[in-house]
Short mmCIF file of C-alpha atoms in Angstrom, two decimals:
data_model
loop_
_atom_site.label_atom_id
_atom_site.label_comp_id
_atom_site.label_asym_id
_atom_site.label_seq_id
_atom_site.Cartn_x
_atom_site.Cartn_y
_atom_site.Cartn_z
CA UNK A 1 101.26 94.16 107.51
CA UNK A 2 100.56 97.20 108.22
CA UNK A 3 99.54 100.08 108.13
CA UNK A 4 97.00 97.15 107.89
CA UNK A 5 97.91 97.27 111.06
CA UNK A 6 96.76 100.80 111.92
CA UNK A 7 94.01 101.44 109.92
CA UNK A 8 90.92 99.98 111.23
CA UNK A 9 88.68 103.14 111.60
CA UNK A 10 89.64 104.95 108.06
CA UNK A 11 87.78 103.48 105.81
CA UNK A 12 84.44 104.54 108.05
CA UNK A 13 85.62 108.12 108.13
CA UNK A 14 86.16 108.46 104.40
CA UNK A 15 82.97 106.59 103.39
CA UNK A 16 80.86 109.21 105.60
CA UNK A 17 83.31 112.32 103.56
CA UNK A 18 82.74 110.59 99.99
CA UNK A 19 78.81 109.74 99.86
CA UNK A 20 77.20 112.17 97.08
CA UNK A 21 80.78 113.05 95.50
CA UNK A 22 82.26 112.56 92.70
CA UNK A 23 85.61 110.62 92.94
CA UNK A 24 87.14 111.16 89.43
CA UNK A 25 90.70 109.87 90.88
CA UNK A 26 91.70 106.18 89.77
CA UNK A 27 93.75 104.01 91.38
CA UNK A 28 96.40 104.19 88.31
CA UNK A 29 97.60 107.47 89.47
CA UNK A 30 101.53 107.35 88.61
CA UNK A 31 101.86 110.53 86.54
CA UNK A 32 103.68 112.93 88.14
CA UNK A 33 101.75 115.71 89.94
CA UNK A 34 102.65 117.43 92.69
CA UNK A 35 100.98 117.29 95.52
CA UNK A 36 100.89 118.59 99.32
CA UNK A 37 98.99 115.31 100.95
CA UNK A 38 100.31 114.28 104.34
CA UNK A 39 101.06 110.42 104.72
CA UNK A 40 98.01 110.16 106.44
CA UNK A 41 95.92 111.94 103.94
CA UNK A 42 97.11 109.65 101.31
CA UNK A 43 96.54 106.92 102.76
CA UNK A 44 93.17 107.58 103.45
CA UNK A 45 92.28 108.93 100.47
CA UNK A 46 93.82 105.22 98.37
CA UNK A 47 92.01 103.46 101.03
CA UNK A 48 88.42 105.52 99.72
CA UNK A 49 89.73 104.40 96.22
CA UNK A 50 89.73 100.94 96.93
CA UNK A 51 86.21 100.44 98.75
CA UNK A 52 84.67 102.54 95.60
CA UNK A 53 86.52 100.50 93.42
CA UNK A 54 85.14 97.27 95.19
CA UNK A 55 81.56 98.54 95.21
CA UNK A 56 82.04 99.14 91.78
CA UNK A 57 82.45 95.92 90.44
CA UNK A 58 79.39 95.15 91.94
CA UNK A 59 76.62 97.81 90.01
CA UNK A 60 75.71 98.55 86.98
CA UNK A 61 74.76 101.30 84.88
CA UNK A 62 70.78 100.54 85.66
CA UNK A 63 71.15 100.14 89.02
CA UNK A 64 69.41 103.18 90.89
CA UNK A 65 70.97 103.30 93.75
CA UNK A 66 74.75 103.03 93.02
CA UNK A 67 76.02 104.69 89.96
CA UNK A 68 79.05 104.69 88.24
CA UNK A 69 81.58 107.47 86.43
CA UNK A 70 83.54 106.53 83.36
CA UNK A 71 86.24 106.01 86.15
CA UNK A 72 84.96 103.97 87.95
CA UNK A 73 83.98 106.05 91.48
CA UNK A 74 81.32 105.84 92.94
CA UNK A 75 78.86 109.18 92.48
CA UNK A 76 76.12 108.65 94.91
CA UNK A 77 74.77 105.87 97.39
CA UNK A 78 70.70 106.69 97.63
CA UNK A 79 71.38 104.99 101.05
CA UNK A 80 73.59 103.95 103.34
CA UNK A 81 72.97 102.29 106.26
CA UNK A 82 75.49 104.15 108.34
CA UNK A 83 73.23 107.08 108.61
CA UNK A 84 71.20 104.73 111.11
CA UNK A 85 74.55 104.80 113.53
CA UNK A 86 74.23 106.49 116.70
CA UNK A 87 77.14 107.80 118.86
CA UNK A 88 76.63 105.18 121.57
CA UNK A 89 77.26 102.06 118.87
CA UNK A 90 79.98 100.42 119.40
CA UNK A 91 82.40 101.26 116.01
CA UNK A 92 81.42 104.84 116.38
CA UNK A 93 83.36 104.75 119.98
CA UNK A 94 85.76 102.63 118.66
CA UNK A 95 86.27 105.04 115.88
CA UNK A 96 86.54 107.98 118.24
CA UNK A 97 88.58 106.33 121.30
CA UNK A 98 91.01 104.77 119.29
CA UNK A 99 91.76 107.75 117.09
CA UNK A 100 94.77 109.59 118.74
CA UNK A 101 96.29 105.65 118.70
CA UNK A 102 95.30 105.40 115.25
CA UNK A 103 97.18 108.92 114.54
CA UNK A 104 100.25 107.39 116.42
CA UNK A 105 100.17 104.21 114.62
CA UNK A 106 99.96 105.60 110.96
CA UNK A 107 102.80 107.97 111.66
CA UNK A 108 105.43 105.71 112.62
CA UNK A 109 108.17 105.55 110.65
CA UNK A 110 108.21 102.45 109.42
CA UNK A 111 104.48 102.93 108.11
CA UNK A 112 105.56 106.06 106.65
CA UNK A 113 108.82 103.75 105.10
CA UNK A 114 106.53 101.27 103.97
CA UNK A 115 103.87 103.53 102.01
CA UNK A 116 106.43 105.18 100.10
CA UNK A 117 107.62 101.90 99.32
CA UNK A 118 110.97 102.01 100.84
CA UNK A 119 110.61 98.53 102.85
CA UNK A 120 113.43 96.00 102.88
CA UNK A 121 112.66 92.38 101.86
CA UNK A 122 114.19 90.82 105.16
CA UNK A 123 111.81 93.37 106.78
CA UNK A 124 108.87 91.92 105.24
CA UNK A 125 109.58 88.64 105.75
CA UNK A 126 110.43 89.35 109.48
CA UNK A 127 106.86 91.19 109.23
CA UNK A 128 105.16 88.45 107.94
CA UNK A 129 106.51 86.27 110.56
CA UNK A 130 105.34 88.19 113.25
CA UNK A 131 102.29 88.46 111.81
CA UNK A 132 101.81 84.67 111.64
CA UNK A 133 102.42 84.37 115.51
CA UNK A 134 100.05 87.22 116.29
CA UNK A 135 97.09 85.62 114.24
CA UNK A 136 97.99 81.78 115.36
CA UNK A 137 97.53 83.41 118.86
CA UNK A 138 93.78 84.81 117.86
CA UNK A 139 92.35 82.58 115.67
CA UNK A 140 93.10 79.66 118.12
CA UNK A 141 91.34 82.23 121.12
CA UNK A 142 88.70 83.01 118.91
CA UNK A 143 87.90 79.29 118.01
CA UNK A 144 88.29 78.45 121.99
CA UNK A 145 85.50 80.99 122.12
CA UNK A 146 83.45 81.42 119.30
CA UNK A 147 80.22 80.74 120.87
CA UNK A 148 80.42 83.31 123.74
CA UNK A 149 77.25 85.33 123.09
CA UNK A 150 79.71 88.38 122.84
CA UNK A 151 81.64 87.03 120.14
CA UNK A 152 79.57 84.39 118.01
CA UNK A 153 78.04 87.04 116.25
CA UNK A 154 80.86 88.67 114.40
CA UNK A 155 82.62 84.86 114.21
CA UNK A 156 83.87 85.15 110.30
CA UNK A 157 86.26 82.52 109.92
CA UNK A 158 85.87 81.50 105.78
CA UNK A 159 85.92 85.39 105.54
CA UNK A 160 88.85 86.73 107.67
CA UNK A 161 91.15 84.26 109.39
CA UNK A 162 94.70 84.60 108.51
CA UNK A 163 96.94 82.01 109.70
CA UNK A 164 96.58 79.54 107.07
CA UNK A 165 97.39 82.58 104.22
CA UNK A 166 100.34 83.56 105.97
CA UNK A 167 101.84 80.41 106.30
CA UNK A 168 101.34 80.13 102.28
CA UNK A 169 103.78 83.69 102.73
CA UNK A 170 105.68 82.34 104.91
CA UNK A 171 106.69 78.83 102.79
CA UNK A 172 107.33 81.54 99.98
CA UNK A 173 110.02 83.55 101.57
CA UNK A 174 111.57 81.02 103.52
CA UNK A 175 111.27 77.61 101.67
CA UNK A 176 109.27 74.39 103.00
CA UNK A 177 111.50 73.86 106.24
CA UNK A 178 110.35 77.60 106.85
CA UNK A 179 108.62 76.38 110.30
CA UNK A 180 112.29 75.82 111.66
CA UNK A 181 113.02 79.29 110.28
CA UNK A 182 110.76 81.60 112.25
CA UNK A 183 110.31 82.40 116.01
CA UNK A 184 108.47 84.89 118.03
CA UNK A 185 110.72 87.89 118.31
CA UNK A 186 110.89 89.38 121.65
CA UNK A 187 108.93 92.90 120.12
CA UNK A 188 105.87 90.31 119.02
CA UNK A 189 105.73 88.15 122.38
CA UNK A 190 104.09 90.97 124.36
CA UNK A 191 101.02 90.50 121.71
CA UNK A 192 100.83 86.91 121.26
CA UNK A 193 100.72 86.79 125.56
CA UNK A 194 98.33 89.27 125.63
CA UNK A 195 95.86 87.95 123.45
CA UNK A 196 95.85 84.43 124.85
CA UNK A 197 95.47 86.05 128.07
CA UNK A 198 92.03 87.51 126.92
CA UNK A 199 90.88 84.65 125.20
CA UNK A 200 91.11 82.45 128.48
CA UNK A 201 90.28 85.20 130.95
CA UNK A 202 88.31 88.07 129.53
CA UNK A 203 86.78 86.56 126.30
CA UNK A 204 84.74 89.80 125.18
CA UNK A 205 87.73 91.47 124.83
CA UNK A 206 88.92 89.64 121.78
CA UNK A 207 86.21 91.94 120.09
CA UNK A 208 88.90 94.87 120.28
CA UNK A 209 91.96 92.87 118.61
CA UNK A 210 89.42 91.21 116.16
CA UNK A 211 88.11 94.71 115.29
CA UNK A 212 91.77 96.53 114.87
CA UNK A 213 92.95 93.95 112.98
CA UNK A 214 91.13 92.23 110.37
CA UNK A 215 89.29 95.88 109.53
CA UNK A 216 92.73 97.10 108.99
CA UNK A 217 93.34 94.39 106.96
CA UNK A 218 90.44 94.88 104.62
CA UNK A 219 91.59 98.85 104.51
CA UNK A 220 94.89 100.00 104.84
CA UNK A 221 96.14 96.68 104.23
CA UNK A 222 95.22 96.53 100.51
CA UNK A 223 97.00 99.43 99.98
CA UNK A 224 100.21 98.04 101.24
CA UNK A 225 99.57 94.74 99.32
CA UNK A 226 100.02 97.35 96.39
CA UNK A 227 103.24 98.80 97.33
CA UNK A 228 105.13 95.66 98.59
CA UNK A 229 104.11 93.78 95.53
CA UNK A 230 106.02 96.51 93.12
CA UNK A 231 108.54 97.48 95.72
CA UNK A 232 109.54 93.82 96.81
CA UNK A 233 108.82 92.93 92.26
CA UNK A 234 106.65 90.32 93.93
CA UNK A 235 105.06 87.64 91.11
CA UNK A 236 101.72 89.53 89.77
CA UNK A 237 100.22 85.84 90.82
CA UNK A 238 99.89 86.98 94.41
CA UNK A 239 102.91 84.63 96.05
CA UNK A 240 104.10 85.90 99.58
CA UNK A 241 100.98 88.36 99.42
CA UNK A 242 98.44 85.75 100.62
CA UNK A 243 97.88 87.24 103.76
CA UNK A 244 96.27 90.17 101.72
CA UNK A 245 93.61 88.53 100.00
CA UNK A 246 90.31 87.74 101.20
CA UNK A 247 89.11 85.42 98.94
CA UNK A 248 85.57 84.83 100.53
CA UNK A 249 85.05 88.15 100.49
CA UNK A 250 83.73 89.92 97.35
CA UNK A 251 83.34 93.05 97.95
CA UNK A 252 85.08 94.80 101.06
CA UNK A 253 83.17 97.85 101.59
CA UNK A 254 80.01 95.43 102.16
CA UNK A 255 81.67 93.23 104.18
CA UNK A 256 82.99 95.60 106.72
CA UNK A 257 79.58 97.14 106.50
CA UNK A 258 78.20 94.11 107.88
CA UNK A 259 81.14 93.29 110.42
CA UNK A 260 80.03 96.78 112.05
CA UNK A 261 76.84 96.27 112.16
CA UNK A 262 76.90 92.91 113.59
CA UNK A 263 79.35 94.00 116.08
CA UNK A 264 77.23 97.23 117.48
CA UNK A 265 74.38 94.03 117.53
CA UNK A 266 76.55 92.92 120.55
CA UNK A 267 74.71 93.12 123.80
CA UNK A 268 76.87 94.84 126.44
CA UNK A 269 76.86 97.79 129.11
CA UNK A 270 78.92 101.09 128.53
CA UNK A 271 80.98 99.89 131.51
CA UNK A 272 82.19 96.99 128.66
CA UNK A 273 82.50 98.61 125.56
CA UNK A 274 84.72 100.96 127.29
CA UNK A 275 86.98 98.21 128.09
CA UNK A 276 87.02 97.52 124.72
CA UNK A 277 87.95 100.78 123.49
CA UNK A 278 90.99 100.61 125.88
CA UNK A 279 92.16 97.08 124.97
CA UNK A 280 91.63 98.30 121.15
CA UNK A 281 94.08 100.93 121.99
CA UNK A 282 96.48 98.52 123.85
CA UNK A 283 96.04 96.71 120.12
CA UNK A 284 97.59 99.53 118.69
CA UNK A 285 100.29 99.98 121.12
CA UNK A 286 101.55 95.81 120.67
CA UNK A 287 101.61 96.58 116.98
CA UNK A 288 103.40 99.81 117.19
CA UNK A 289 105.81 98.02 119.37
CA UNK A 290 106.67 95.38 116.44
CA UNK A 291 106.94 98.07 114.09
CA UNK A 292 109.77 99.62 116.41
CA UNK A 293 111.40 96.11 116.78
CA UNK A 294 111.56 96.39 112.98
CA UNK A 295 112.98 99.68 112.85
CA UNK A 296 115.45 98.97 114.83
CA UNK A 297 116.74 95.41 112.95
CA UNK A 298 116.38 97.48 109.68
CA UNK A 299 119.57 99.45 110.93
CA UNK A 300 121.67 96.60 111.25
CA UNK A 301 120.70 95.33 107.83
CA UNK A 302 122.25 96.14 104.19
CA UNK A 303 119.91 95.75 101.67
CA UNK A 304 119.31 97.69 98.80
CA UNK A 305 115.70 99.79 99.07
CA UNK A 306 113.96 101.30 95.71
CA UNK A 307 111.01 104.40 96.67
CA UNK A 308 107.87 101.69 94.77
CA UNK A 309 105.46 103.77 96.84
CA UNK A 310 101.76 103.81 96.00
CA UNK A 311 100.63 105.49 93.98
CA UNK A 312 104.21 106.46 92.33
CA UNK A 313 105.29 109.06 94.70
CA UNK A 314 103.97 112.33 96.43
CA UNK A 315 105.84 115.29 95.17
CA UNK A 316 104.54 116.91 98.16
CA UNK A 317 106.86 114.78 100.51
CA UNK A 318 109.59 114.73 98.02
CA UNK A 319 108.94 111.05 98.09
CA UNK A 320 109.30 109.57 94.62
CA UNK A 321 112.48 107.54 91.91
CA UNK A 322 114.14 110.12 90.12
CA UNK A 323 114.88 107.68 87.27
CA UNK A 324 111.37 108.05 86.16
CA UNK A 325 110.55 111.50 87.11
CA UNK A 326 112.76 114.53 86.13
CA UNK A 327 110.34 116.85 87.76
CA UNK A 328 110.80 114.98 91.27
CA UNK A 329 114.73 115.06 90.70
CA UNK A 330 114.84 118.67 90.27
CA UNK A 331 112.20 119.65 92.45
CA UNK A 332 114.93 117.79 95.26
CA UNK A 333 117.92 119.71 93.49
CA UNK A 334 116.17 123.01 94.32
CA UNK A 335 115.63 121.53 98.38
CA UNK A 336 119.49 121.86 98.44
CA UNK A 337 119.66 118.09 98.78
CA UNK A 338 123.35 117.17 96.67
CA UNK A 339 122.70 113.70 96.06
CA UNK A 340 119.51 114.45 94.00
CA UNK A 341 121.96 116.63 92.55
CA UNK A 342 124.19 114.13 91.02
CA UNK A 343 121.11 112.22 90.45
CA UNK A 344 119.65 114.26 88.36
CA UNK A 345 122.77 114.62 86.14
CA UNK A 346 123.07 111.18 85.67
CA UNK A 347 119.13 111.10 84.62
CA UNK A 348 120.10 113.68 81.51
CA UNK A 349 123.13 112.06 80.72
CA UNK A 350 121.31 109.07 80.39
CA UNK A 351 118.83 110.83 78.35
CA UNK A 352 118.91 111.57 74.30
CA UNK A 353 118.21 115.07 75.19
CA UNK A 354 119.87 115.33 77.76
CA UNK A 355 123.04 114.34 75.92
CA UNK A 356 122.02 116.78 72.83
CA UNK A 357 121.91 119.27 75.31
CA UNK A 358 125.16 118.24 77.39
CA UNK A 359 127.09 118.52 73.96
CA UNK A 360 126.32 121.83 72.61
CA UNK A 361 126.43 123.64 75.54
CA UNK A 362 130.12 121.68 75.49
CA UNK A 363 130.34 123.09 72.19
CA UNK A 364 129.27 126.53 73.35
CA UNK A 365 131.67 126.51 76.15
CA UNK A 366 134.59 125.42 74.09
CA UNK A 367 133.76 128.07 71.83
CA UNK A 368 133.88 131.15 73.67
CA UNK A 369 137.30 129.49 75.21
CA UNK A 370 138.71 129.19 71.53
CA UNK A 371 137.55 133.36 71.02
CA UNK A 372 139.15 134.31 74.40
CA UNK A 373 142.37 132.93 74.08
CA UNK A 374 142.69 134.23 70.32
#
């Protein structure tokens, strides 16, 4: 789900910032470092992590024009075809009239909730659901028209569709009668009309949910696979995470590569690819309106919710599990927050040192009592 849901354009802007750089970051980063990364930053900067991880697996050492560190980055590309993309293609318009939406999207607070890992398990199941109805809703408009002469071209349905993967989910969470289980909430509706609505009236337009979507999927999304696996201590065999894996796609990067280029391949007037821009940001808005709907039933609903962001925490927004970090715990002690306070005694109590400590400045204490009162 997603900021899978919001991230369509990021991976394009932080392939252009990494190409001829050295990324020496992994994507096993849970010591604990401070930082001063906004959400957004972080995102993007997992979401470069995973496309150079993905390109990775597919050089080697020999190969001249992709090279590998010892970590596992990617150093240089000798070419990339994105340097052939002029401002009037389509993704590069996309990428710039959908930004401020983008922005919007990325910073809402359940996002924010979900990357540091703080996401309820009713919540994701609810997400998932509306998730299902959303893609049942374009995958059946995008079969209806899948050989319009706008469309047909970036027509990917081994690589991308999602409805039958998030049924899989779906039968996970809520058992094999889970079809009885699940509706359309009233926050999803809005989407699920809308998009039929373009598929039998304005067919070109199903570019602009197809774009928003499945390339947030393939970027942002992997990155919250990550986080509700360890947050939700999903099975490491990928059950009720099906939705997040592309399995006919090897490597991501390439793939969304191609999906671009095949898309600014379309043949259409500016008059049309503006309308695409503005139904890409009415994407946005339908998704930012289900992430509100799940704000809101998150208030009403006690659960108990462990910080599992990824990767670890960010010590720069005093995001992290003090029962792992004493430098976190403190760092919150010193914000003035109390409860970190109490925390963070607990952590050295629980702690051989901690106790070592405890007792001889007991002993010290009781001490210079025993000298006073003499």
């Amino acid at each position: 789900m997603s900021k899978e849901l919001t991230t369509s354009q990021t991976d394009r802007q932080t392939d252009r910032q990494t190409d001829g750089q050295l990324t020496s970051q992994t994507g096993s980063q849970t010591d604990c470092q401070p930082t001063s990364q906004t959400d957004g930053q972080h995102t993007r900067q997992i979401a470069r992590q995973t496309d150079q991880q993905d390109a990775c697996r597919e050089c080697t050492r020999t190969d001249k024009d992709q090279r590998c560190d010892e970590w596992g980055g990617i150093i240089t590309e000798v070419e990339d075809e994105e340097d052939d993309l002029s401002p009037d293609d389509l993704s590069e318009l996309l990428a710039e009239g959908t930004k401020e939406s983008h922005d919007r999207a990325e910073n809402c607070q359940f996002v924010k909730d979900f990357l540091r890992g703080r996401i309820q398990r009713e919540l994701f199941k609810r997400g998932t659901a509306a998730l299902y109805f959303v893609y049942t809703a374009m995958e059946e408009e995008i079969e209806r028209n899948r050989d319009h002469p706008q469309f047909a071209p970036i027509y990917f349905p081994t690589e991308l569709h999602r409805r039958e993967a998030l049924a899989h989910d779906l039968e996970y969470f809520y058992g094999e009668d889970w079809e009885n289980q699940v509706t359309c909430s009233p926050g999803t509706q809005p989407y699920v009309d809308r998009i039929h609505e373009v598929g039998r009236e304005d067919p070109v337009l199903l570019v602009a949910h197809s774009y928003t979507r499945y390339m947030g999927d393939l970027s942002g999304g992997q990155i919250l696979k990550k986080v509700a696996q360890r947050a939700l201590k999903l099975p490491s065999s990928g059950e009720g995470l099906h939705f997040y894996q592309f399995e006919g796609i090897h490597s991501a990067k390439a793939f969304k590569q191609l999906y671009r280029s095949r898309m600014n391949e379309l043949e259409m007037d500016q008059e049309t690819k503006e309308r695409i821009i503005a139904e890409s940001n009415l994407a946005f808005k339908f998704n930012m309106e289900v992430f509100t709907e799940l704000e809101e039933v998150g208030k009403n609903i006690k659960e108990e919710v462990l910080d599992a962001g990824f990767p670890g925490h960010g010590h720069g927004d005093m995001v992290g599990d003090v029962n792992k970090c004493p430098y976190y715990a403190a760092k919150m002690v010193a914000s003035g927050n109390t409860n970190f306070a109490c925390q963070l005694a607990m952590l050295l109590l629980r702690h051989p040192a901690g106790q070592m400590v405890l007792a001889s400045w007991a002993a010290a204490v009781a001490g210079l009592a025993a000298w006073y009162l003499m």
